[in-house]
CSV table of C-alpha atoms in Angstrom, one decimal:
chain,number,residue,atom,x,y,z
A,1,MET,CA,-60.5,-123.4,-11.5
A,2,ASN,CA,-57.9,-121.6,-9.4
A,3,THR,CA,-54.4,-122.5,-10.6
A,4,VAL,CA,-51.5,-123.4,-8.2
A,5,ARG,CA,-48.2,-121.8,-9.4
A,6,PHE,CA,-45.1,-124.2,-9.8
A,7,ALA,CA,-41.5,-124.0,-10.7
A,8,MET,CA,-39.3,-126.7,-12.3
A,9,ILE,CA,-35.8,-127.9,-11.8
A,10,GLY,CA,-34.4,-129.6,-14.9
A,11,GLY,CA,-36.3,-130.4,-18.1
A,12,GLY,CA,-34.5,-128.1,-20.6
A,13,THR,CA,-33.3,-128.8,-24.2
A,14,GLY,CA,-32.8,-132.4,-24.9
A,15,ALA,CA,-34.7,-133.7,-22.0
A,16,PHE,CA,-37.4,-136.3,-22.2
A,17,ILE,CA,-39.3,-136.2,-19.0
A,18,GLY,CA,-39.4,-132.3,-18.3
A,19,PRO,CA,-41.6,-131.6,-21.4
A,20,VAL,CA,-43.8,-134.5,-20.6
A,21,HIS,CA,-44.4,-133.0,-17.0
A,22,ARG,CA,-45.1,-129.6,-18.5
A,23,THR,CA,-47.8,-130.9,-20.9
A,24,ALA,CA,-49.4,-133.1,-18.1
A,25,ALA,CA,-49.6,-130.0,-15.9
A,26,ALA,CA,-51.2,-128.2,-18.7
A,27,ILE,CA,-53.8,-131.1,-19.1
A,28,ALA,CA,-54.5,-131.1,-15.3
A,29,GLY,CA,-55.7,-127.5,-15.7
A,30,ASN,CA,-55.1,-126.4,-12.2
A,31,CYS,CA,-51.3,-125.8,-12.6
A,32,GLN,CA,-49.3,-122.8,-13.9
A,33,LEU,CA,-45.5,-122.9,-14.6
A,34,VAL,CA,-44.1,-119.6,-13.5
A,35,SER,CA,-40.3,-120.2,-13.2
A,36,GLY,CA,-37.6,-122.8,-13.7
A,37,ALA,CA,-33.9,-123.8,-13.5
A,38,PHE,CA,-34.2,-125.6,-16.8
A,39,SER,CA,-30.5,-126.2,-17.7
A,40,ARG,CA,-27.1,-125.4,-16.2
A,41,ASP,CA,-26.5,-123.4,-19.3
A,42,ALA,CA,-28.0,-120.0,-18.7
A,43,ALA,CA,-28.8,-119.3,-22.3
A,44,SER,CA,-30.5,-122.6,-22.7
A,45,SER,CA,-32.6,-122.1,-19.6
A,46,VAL,CA,-33.7,-118.8,-20.6
A,47,GLU,CA,-34.5,-120.0,-24.2
A,48,THR,CA,-36.6,-122.9,-22.8
A,49,GLY,CA,-38.5,-120.5,-20.5
A,50,GLU,CA,-39.1,-118.0,-23.1
A,51,SER,CA,-40.6,-120.7,-25.5
A,52,LEU,CA,-43.0,-121.3,-22.6
A,53,GLY,CA,-44.0,-117.8,-22.2
A,54,LEU,CA,-42.1,-117.2,-19.1
A,55,ASN,CA,-40.3,-114.0,-17.9
A,56,PRO,CA,-36.6,-114.3,-18.5
A,57,SER,CA,-35.9,-113.0,-15.1
A,58,ARG,CA,-37.6,-116.1,-13.6
A,59,CYS,CA,-35.4,-118.6,-15.7
A,60,HIS,CA,-32.1,-119.6,-13.9
A,61,SER,CA,-29.2,-121.8,-14.6
A,62,ASP,CA,-28.8,-122.8,-11.0
A,63,TRP,CA,-31.6,-124.4,-8.8
A,64,ARG,CA,-30.3,-122.6,-5.8
A,65,LYS,CA,-30.8,-119.2,-7.4
A,66,LEU,CA,-34.2,-120.4,-8.5
A,67,ILE,CA,-35.1,-121.2,-4.8
A,68,ALA,CA,-33.7,-118.1,-3.4
A,69,THR,CA,-35.3,-115.9,-6.0
A,70,GLU,CA,-38.6,-117.4,-5.6
A,71,SER,CA,-38.5,-117.1,-1.8
A,72,ARG,CA,-38.1,-113.4,-2.0
A,73,LEU,CA,-41.2,-112.9,-4.2
A,74,PRO,CA,-44.5,-111.9,-2.5
A,75,GLU,CA,-46.7,-114.9,-1.5
A,76,ASN,CA,-49.3,-114.3,-4.2
A,77,GLU,CA,-46.6,-114.5,-6.8
A,78,ARG,CA,-44.0,-117.0,-5.9
A,79,ALA,CA,-44.3,-120.7,-6.8
A,80,GLN,CA,-46.3,-122.9,-4.5
A,81,PHE,CA,-44.5,-126.1,-5.3
A,82,ILE,CA,-41.4,-127.1,-7.3
A,83,ALA,CA,-41.2,-130.0,-9.5
A,84,ILE,CA,-37.8,-131.8,-9.7
A,85,VAL,CA,-37.1,-133.5,-13.0
A,86,ALA,CA,-33.3,-133.5,-13.1
A,87,PRO,CA,-31.1,-136.6,-12.8
A,88,ASN,CA,-31.3,-138.5,-9.5
A,89,ASN,CA,-28.3,-137.0,-7.8
A,90,VAL,CA,-29.9,-133.7,-7.9
A,91,HIS,CA,-33.2,-134.8,-6.3
A,92,ALA,CA,-32.1,-134.9,-2.6
A,93,PRO,CA,-30.1,-131.5,-2.4
A,94,ALA,CA,-32.7,-129.6,-4.5
A,95,ALA,CA,-35.8,-131.1,-2.7
A,96,ILE,CA,-34.2,-130.5,0.7
A,97,ALA,CA,-33.3,-126.9,-0.1
A,98,ALA,CA,-36.8,-126.3,-1.5
A,99,LEU,CA,-38.6,-127.9,1.5
A,100,GLU,CA,-36.5,-125.8,3.9
A,101,ALA,CA,-37.3,-122.7,2.0
A,102,GLY,CA,-41.1,-123.3,2.5
A,103,PHE,CA,-42.0,-124.9,-0.9
A,104,SER,CA,-43.9,-128.3,-1.4
A,105,VAL,CA,-41.8,-130.6,-3.6
A,106,LEU,CA,-43.0,-133.1,-6.5
A,107,VAL,CA,-40.1,-135.4,-7.4
A,108,GLU,CA,-39.6,-137.5,-10.5
A,109,LYS,CA,-38.9,-141.1,-9.4
A,110,PRO,CA,-36.9,-142.6,-7.9
A,111,LEU,CA,-37.0,-140.2,-4.9
A,112,ALA,CA,-33.2,-140.1,-4.8
A,113,ASN,CA,-30.1,-141.7,-5.8
A,114,THR,CA,-29.5,-143.5,-2.5
A,115,PHE,CA,-31.6,-144.6,0.4
A,116,GLU,CA,-29.6,-142.2,2.7
A,117,ALA,CA,-30.5,-139.3,0.3
A,118,ALA,CA,-34.1,-140.3,0.3
A,119,SER,CA,-34.2,-140.4,4.0
A,120,ALA,CA,-32.8,-137.0,4.2
A,121,ILE,CA,-35.6,-135.9,2.0
A,122,ARG,CA,-38.1,-137.4,4.4
A,123,ASP,CA,-36.4,-135.7,7.4
A,124,ALA,CA,-36.5,-132.3,5.8
A,125,ALA,CA,-40.2,-132.6,4.8
A,126,ALA,CA,-41.0,-133.4,8.3
A,127,ARG,CA,-39.0,-130.5,9.7
A,128,ALA,CA,-40.6,-128.1,7.3
A,129,GLY,CA,-44.1,-129.5,7.4
A,130,LYS,CA,-44.5,-129.4,3.8
A,131,LEU,CA,-45.9,-131.9,1.2
A,132,CYS,CA,-43.4,-134.0,-0.9
A,133,GLY,CA,-44.7,-136.4,-3.5
A,134,VAL,CA,-43.2,-138.7,-6.2
A,135,THR,CA,-44.3,-139.4,-9.7
A,136,HIS,CA,-45.0,-142.9,-10.5
A,137,PRO,CA,-47.4,-142.5,-13.4
A,138,TYR,CA,-48.4,-146.1,-13.9
A,139,ILE,CA,-50.5,-146.1,-10.6
A,140,ALA,CA,-52.4,-143.1,-12.0
A,141,TYR,CA,-54.0,-144.8,-15.1
A,142,PRO,CA,-57.7,-145.2,-14.5
A,143,MET,CA,-57.6,-148.9,-15.1
A,144,ALA,CA,-54.7,-149.4,-12.6
A,145,MET,CA,-56.8,-147.6,-10.1
A,146,GLU,CA,-59.9,-149.7,-10.9
A,147,ALA,CA,-57.6,-153.0,-10.3
A,148,ARG,CA,-56.7,-151.3,-6.8
A,149,ARG,CA,-60.3,-150.8,-6.1
A,150,LEU,CA,-61.5,-154.4,-7.1
A,151,ILE,CA,-58.8,-156.0,-5.1
A,152,ALA,CA,-59.5,-153.7,-2.0
A,153,GLU,CA,-63.1,-154.7,-2.1
A,154,GLY,CA,-62.2,-158.5,-2.2
A,155,ALA,CA,-63.0,-159.3,-5.8
A,156,LEU,CA,-59.9,-161.6,-6.2
A,157,GLY,CA,-59.9,-162.8,-2.5
A,158,PRO,CA,-56.5,-163.2,-0.7
A,159,ILE,CA,-53.6,-162.5,-3.1
A,160,ARG,CA,-51.6,-165.7,-4.0
A,161,ARG,CA,-49.4,-164.7,-6.8
A,162,VAL,CA,-48.2,-161.6,-8.7
A,163,ALA,CA,-46.1,-161.4,-11.7
A,164,VAL,CA,-44.8,-158.0,-13.0
A,165,HIS,CA,-42.4,-157.4,-15.8
A,166,TYR,CA,-41.3,-154.1,-17.1
A,167,VAL,CA,-38.9,-154.6,-20.2
A,168,GLN,CA,-37.5,-152.2,-22.7
A,169,GLY,CA,-35.1,-152.4,-25.5
A,170,TRP,CA,-33.6,-148.9,-25.7
A,171,LEU,CA,-30.3,-149.9,-24.2
A,172,ALA,CA,-29.7,-153.2,-25.9
A,173,ASN,CA,-26.5,-152.2,-27.5
A,174,VAL,CA,-23.2,-150.5,-26.5
A,175,ALA,CA,-24.0,-147.6,-28.9
A,176,ASP,CA,-27.2,-146.9,-27.1
A,177,GLY,CA,-25.5,-145.8,-24.1
A,178,ALA,CA,-24.2,-142.7,-25.9
A,179,ASP,CA,-27.5,-141.0,-25.8
A,180,LYS,CA,-28.0,-138.1,-23.4
A,181,GLN,CA,-30.9,-139.8,-21.5
A,182,ALA,CA,-28.9,-143.1,-21.3
A,183,ALA,CA,-25.5,-141.5,-20.3
A,184,TRP,CA,-26.7,-140.2,-16.8
A,185,ARG,CA,-28.8,-143.3,-16.1
A,186,LEU,CA,-25.7,-145.5,-16.7
A,187,ASP,CA,-23.4,-143.3,-14.5
A,188,PRO,CA,-23.5,-144.4,-10.7
A,189,ALA,CA,-22.5,-140.7,-9.8
A,190,GLN,CA,-25.7,-139.5,-11.2
A,191,SER,CA,-28.1,-142.5,-11.3
A,192,GLY,CA,-27.1,-144.2,-7.9
A,193,ILE,CA,-26.5,-147.7,-6.8
A,194,ALA,CA,-28.7,-149.4,-9.5
A,195,GLY,CA,-29.6,-149.1,-13.4
A,196,ALA,CA,-32.5,-150.8,-14.6
A,197,PHE,CA,-33.8,-151.9,-11.1
A,198,GLY,CA,-33.6,-148.3,-10.0
A,199,ASP,CA,-35.0,-146.6,-13.1
A,200,ILE,CA,-37.9,-148.9,-14.1
A,201,GLY,CA,-37.8,-151.5,-11.4
A,202,THR,CA,-39.0,-148.9,-8.9
A,203,HIS,CA,-42.2,-148.5,-11.1
A,204,ALA,CA,-42.8,-152.4,-10.9
A,205,PHE,CA,-42.3,-152.4,-7.2
A,206,ASN,CA,-44.6,-149.4,-6.6
A,207,LEU,CA,-47.2,-150.9,-9.0
A,208,VAL,CA,-47.3,-154.2,-7.0
A,209,GLU,CA,-47.6,-152.5,-3.5
A,210,ARG,CA,-50.2,-149.8,-4.7
A,211,LEU,CA,-52.4,-152.3,-6.5
A,212,THR,CA,-52.4,-155.1,-4.1
A,213,GLY,CA,-52.5,-152.8,-0.9
A,214,GLU,CA,-49.8,-155.1,0.6
A,215,GLN,CA,-46.0,-154.7,1.1
A,216,ILE,CA,-43.2,-156.7,-0.5
A,217,THR,CA,-41.3,-157.9,2.6
A,218,HIS,CA,-38.3,-159.9,1.2
A,219,LEU,CA,-36.8,-160.4,-2.1
A,220,CYS,CA,-34.1,-162.6,-3.7
A,221,ALA,CA,-32.7,-160.7,-6.6
A,222,ASP,CA,-30.2,-161.4,-9.7
A,223,LEU,CA,-29.1,-158.2,-11.1
A,224,ARG,CA,-26.8,-158.4,-14.3
A,225,VAL,CA,-24.6,-156.1,-16.5
A,226,THR,CA,-25.5,-157.5,-20.0
A,227,VAL,CA,-23.6,-155.0,-22.2
A,228,PRO,CA,-20.0,-155.0,-21.6
A,229,GLY,CA,-18.4,-151.8,-20.0
A,230,ARG,CA,-21.4,-150.7,-18.1
A,231,ALA,CA,-21.1,-150.0,-14.3
A,232,LEU,CA,-24.8,-150.6,-13.3
A,233,ASP,CA,-27.3,-153.3,-14.0
A,234,ASP,CA,-29.1,-153.1,-17.3
A,235,ASP,CA,-31.1,-156.5,-16.6
A,236,GLY,CA,-32.5,-158.2,-13.6
A,237,ALA,CA,-35.2,-160.3,-11.9
A,238,ALA,CA,-36.2,-161.0,-8.4
A,239,LEU,CA,-38.5,-163.3,-6.4
A,240,PHE,CA,-40.5,-161.6,-3.6
A,241,ARG,CA,-42.8,-162.4,-0.7
A,242,LEU,CA,-45.9,-160.4,0.0
A,243,SER,CA,-47.1,-159.4,3.6
A,244,GLY,CA,-50.3,-161.2,3.1
A,245,GLY,CA,-48.6,-164.4,2.4
A,246,GLY,CA,-48.5,-164.4,-1.4
A,247,SER,CA,-45.4,-164.5,-3.5
A,248,GLY,CA,-44.3,-163.1,-6.8
A,249,THR,CA,-41.7,-162.2,-9.4
A,250,ILE,CA,-40.3,-158.8,-10.8
A,251,VAL,CA,-38.4,-158.5,-14.0
A,252,ALA,CA,-36.8,-155.2,-14.9
A,253,SER,CA,-34.7,-154.9,-18.1
A,254,GLN,CA,-33.7,-152.4,-20.6
A,255,VAL,CA,-31.7,-154.8,-23.0
A,256,CYS,CA,-34.7,-156.6,-24.4
A,257,ALA,CA,-34.2,-155.8,-28.1
A,258,GLY,CA,-37.5,-155.1,-29.9
A,259,GLU,CA,-39.4,-154.1,-26.8
A,260,ALA,CA,-40.9,-150.6,-26.3
A,261,ASN,CA,-42.4,-150.1,-22.9
A,262,GLY,CA,-43.4,-153.7,-21.8
A,263,LEU,CA,-44.9,-153.1,-18.4
A,264,ILE,CA,-47.3,-155.9,-17.6
A,265,ILE,CA,-48.8,-157.0,-14.4
A,266,ALA,CA,-50.9,-160.1,-13.4
A,267,ILE,CA,-52.4,-160.6,-10.0
A,268,TRP,CA,-53.8,-164.0,-9.0
A,269,GLY,CA,-56.1,-164.4,-5.9
A,270,GLU,CA,-58.2,-167.1,-4.5
A,271,LYS,CA,-61.3,-166.2,-6.6
A,272,GLY,CA,-59.8,-164.8,-9.9
A,273,ALA,CA,-57.1,-162.7,-11.5
A,274,LEU,CA,-56.6,-159.3,-13.0
A,275,HIS,CA,-54.3,-158.5,-15.8
A,276,TRP,CA,-53.1,-155.0,-17.0
A,277,ASN,CA,-50.8,-154.0,-19.8
A,278,GLU,CA,-49.5,-150.3,-19.9
A,279,GLU,CA,-49.2,-150.5,-23.7
A,280,ARG,CA,-53.1,-151.0,-23.8
A,281,PRO,CA,-53.8,-149.1,-20.7
A,282,ASP,CA,-57.4,-148.5,-21.2
A,283,ARG,CA,-58.3,-152.2,-20.7
A,284,LEU,CA,-58.4,-154.4,-17.6
A,285,ARG,CA,-58.8,-158.2,-18.0
A,286,PHE,CA,-60.8,-159.7,-15.2
A,287,ALA,CA,-60.9,-163.6,-14.9
A,288,ARG,CA,-63.4,-164.8,-12.4
A,289,GLY,CA,-62.3,-168.4,-11.2
A,290,THR,CA,-63.8,-170.8,-13.8
A,291,GLY,CA,-66.4,-168.2,-15.3
A,292,PRO,CA,-66.1,-166.2,-18.4
A,293,GLN,CA,-63.3,-163.6,-18.6
A,294,GLU,CA,-64.2,-160.0,-18.8
A,295,ILE,CA,-62.5,-157.0,-20.6
A,296,TRP,CA,-63.3,-153.8,-18.6
A,297,SER,CA,-62.6,-150.5,-20.4
A,298,ALA,CA,-61.9,-146.9,-19.3
A,299,GLY,CA,-64.3,-144.2,-20.3
A,300,VAL,CA,-66.5,-141.6,-18.7
A,301,ASP,CA,-69.5,-143.4,-20.1
A,302,ARG,CA,-68.5,-146.7,-18.2
A,303,PRO,CA,-71.0,-147.0,-15.2
A,304,TYR,CA,-69.3,-149.9,-13.5
A,305,LEU,CA,-66.0,-148.0,-12.9
A,306,GLY,CA,-65.4,-146.9,-9.3
A,307,SER,CA,-65.2,-143.2,-8.4
A,308,VAL,CA,-61.5,-142.9,-8.4
A,309,ALA,CA,-61.1,-144.4,-12.0
A,310,LYS,CA,-64.0,-142.3,-13.2
A,311,ALA,CA,-62.4,-138.9,-11.8
A,312,ALA,CA,-59.1,-139.9,-13.5
A,313,THR,CA,-60.8,-140.4,-17.0
A,314,ARG,CA,-61.5,-137.7,-19.4
A,315,LEU,CA,-62.8,-139.2,-22.5
A,316,PRO,CA,-65.6,-141.7,-23.7
A,317,ALA,CA,-64.6,-145.4,-24.0
A,318,GLY,CA,-62.7,-146.3,-27.1
A,319,HIS,CA,-60.6,-142.9,-26.9
A,320,PRO,CA,-57.4,-144.2,-25.1
A,321,GLU,CA,-55.8,-142.1,-22.6
A,322,GLY,CA,-52.3,-142.8,-21.8
A,323,PHE,CA,-49.0,-141.4,-20.2
A,324,PHE,CA,-49.7,-137.7,-20.4
A,325,GLU,CA,-53.1,-138.2,-18.8
A,326,ALA,CA,-51.9,-140.4,-16.1
A,327,LEU,CA,-49.2,-137.8,-15.1
A,328,ALA,CA,-51.8,-135.1,-15.4
A,329,ASN,CA,-53.9,-136.9,-12.7
A,330,ILE,CA,-50.8,-136.6,-10.5
A,331,TYR,CA,-50.3,-133.0,-11.1
A,332,ARG,CA,-53.9,-132.4,-10.6
A,333,ASP,CA,-54.1,-134.1,-7.2
A,334,PHE,CA,-50.7,-132.7,-6.0
A,335,ALA,CA,-51.7,-129.2,-6.8
A,336,SER,CA,-55.1,-129.7,-5.2
A,337,THR,CA,-53.5,-131.0,-2.2
A,338,VAL,CA,-50.9,-128.0,-2.1
A,339,ALA,CA,-54.0,-125.8,-2.3
A,340,GLY,CA,-55.5,-127.4,0.8
A,341,LYS,CA,-58.2,-129.3,-1.0
A,342,SER,CA,-58.9,-132.8,0.2
A,343,VAL,CA,-58.1,-135.6,-2.2
A,344,SER,CA,-59.4,-139.0,-1.0
A,345,THR,CA,-57.1,-141.3,-3.0
A,346,PRO,CA,-54.2,-139.2,-4.4
A,347,ALA,CA,-52.8,-140.2,-7.8
A,348,PHE,CA,-49.2,-139.2,-6.8
A,349,ALA,CA,-47.0,-141.6,-4.7
A,350,SER,CA,-46.5,-140.7,-1.1
A,351,LEU,CA,-43.2,-139.8,0.3
A,352,ARG,CA,-43.4,-143.0,2.3
A,353,ALA,CA,-43.9,-145.0,-1.0
A,354,GLY,CA,-40.8,-143.3,-2.4
A,355,ILE,CA,-38.8,-144.3,0.6
A,356,ARG,CA,-40.0,-147.9,0.3
A,357,ALA,CA,-39.0,-148.0,-3.4
A,358,MET,CA,-35.4,-146.8,-2.4
A,359,ALA,CA,-35.3,-149.5,0.2
A,360,PHE,CA,-36.4,-152.0,-2.5
A,361,VAL,CA,-33.5,-150.9,-4.7
A,362,GLN,CA,-31.0,-151.2,-1.9
A,363,ALA,CA,-32.3,-154.6,-0.9
A,364,ALA,CA,-32.1,-155.8,-4.5
A,365,VAL,CA,-28.5,-154.8,-4.8
A,366,LYS,CA,-27.6,-156.3,-1.6
A,367,SER,CA,-29.5,-159.6,-2.3
A,368,SER,CA,-27.9,-159.9,-5.8
A,369,ALA,CA,-24.4,-159.4,-4.3
A,370,ALA,CA,-24.9,-162.0,-1.7
A,371,GLY,CA,-27.0,-164.4,-3.6
A,372,ALA,CA,-29.5,-164.5,-0.8
A,373,TRP,CA,-33.0,-163.3,0.4
A,374,VAL,CA,-32.9,-159.9,1.9
A,375,SER,CA,-35.6,-158.1,4.1
A,376,ILE,CA,-36.8,-154.8,2.6
A,377,ASN,CA,-38.0,-153.7,6.1
A,378,ASP,CA,-34.5,-154.2,7.3
A,379,GLN,CA,-33.4,-151.4,5.0
A,380,LEU,CA,-35.9,-148.9,6.4
């Protein structure tokens, strides 16, 4: 398999998501990390790069220098896309500069820290004619893909109700905010206009739209600051309406003590229901009306799975695949698309989906402040 070269902005020492992305790219098998601006500290960036086997001359402390240096290299040596895994406020300026320099860009969610910044990325991608994708790994799990297929093929009939909750406990106390990964997420200057709803609420929103194939059109949100002294929401919920006539609820909270990564979605239609839990990602519960409930399992040896879910699975049933593998599906499909190969149902979220997620965040903040229903499409 021919490899696609990529560079990384962010993800140095002490980062959570950067090393996860690099591991996922290695699992994907068609990506090669060739350069990076891993840290604003030059020594730390070089140290990270050298630990990954990179030439120190291609490890930088400034993403601007990274883009400029890679741009000057011969086409058969330079990075073909740039992955951005830095805090949210870096996404737009780095992505725009990379796109304008001729690189495709894969951005860690959310797309940006504000809707205006996300729109600027969209405009830059259109001007440059380059690919821009967003990493929402939960849509790239095989059984989430299978749920999408079943719904698209009418297994549930018209969608009536969706309930999705994403609850964590890692920010339940004041002291938790001192952690490096928490500090920037709680800082409006870096994170943006929302806290939990921007960080994990966008995952829940994206999962609803991707699986149902419908749009969330309106919402009524209640965002709260639970831990005193914080400037952004750490807990919230919203009612929403779907474009097909159904309705639903989203809960996004990072102060639910005792919870790990509780992302659960239930989708009810006229004919039955599907239930998926990210902490048991290889299983999909299918309830057909008044009939018996079925447990569908991921696995290369499961003939009932659709082609997209099969292609996203690497192991036989009973060998659970999780976050690394889901993100690897994203890197595999993004790199393949950059290389000009046709991917029928890409695992990465589109730029349009990233824009809609930012419109969702903006609508939620406005709704909570006004105590009223707000149209998401009016934010676009």
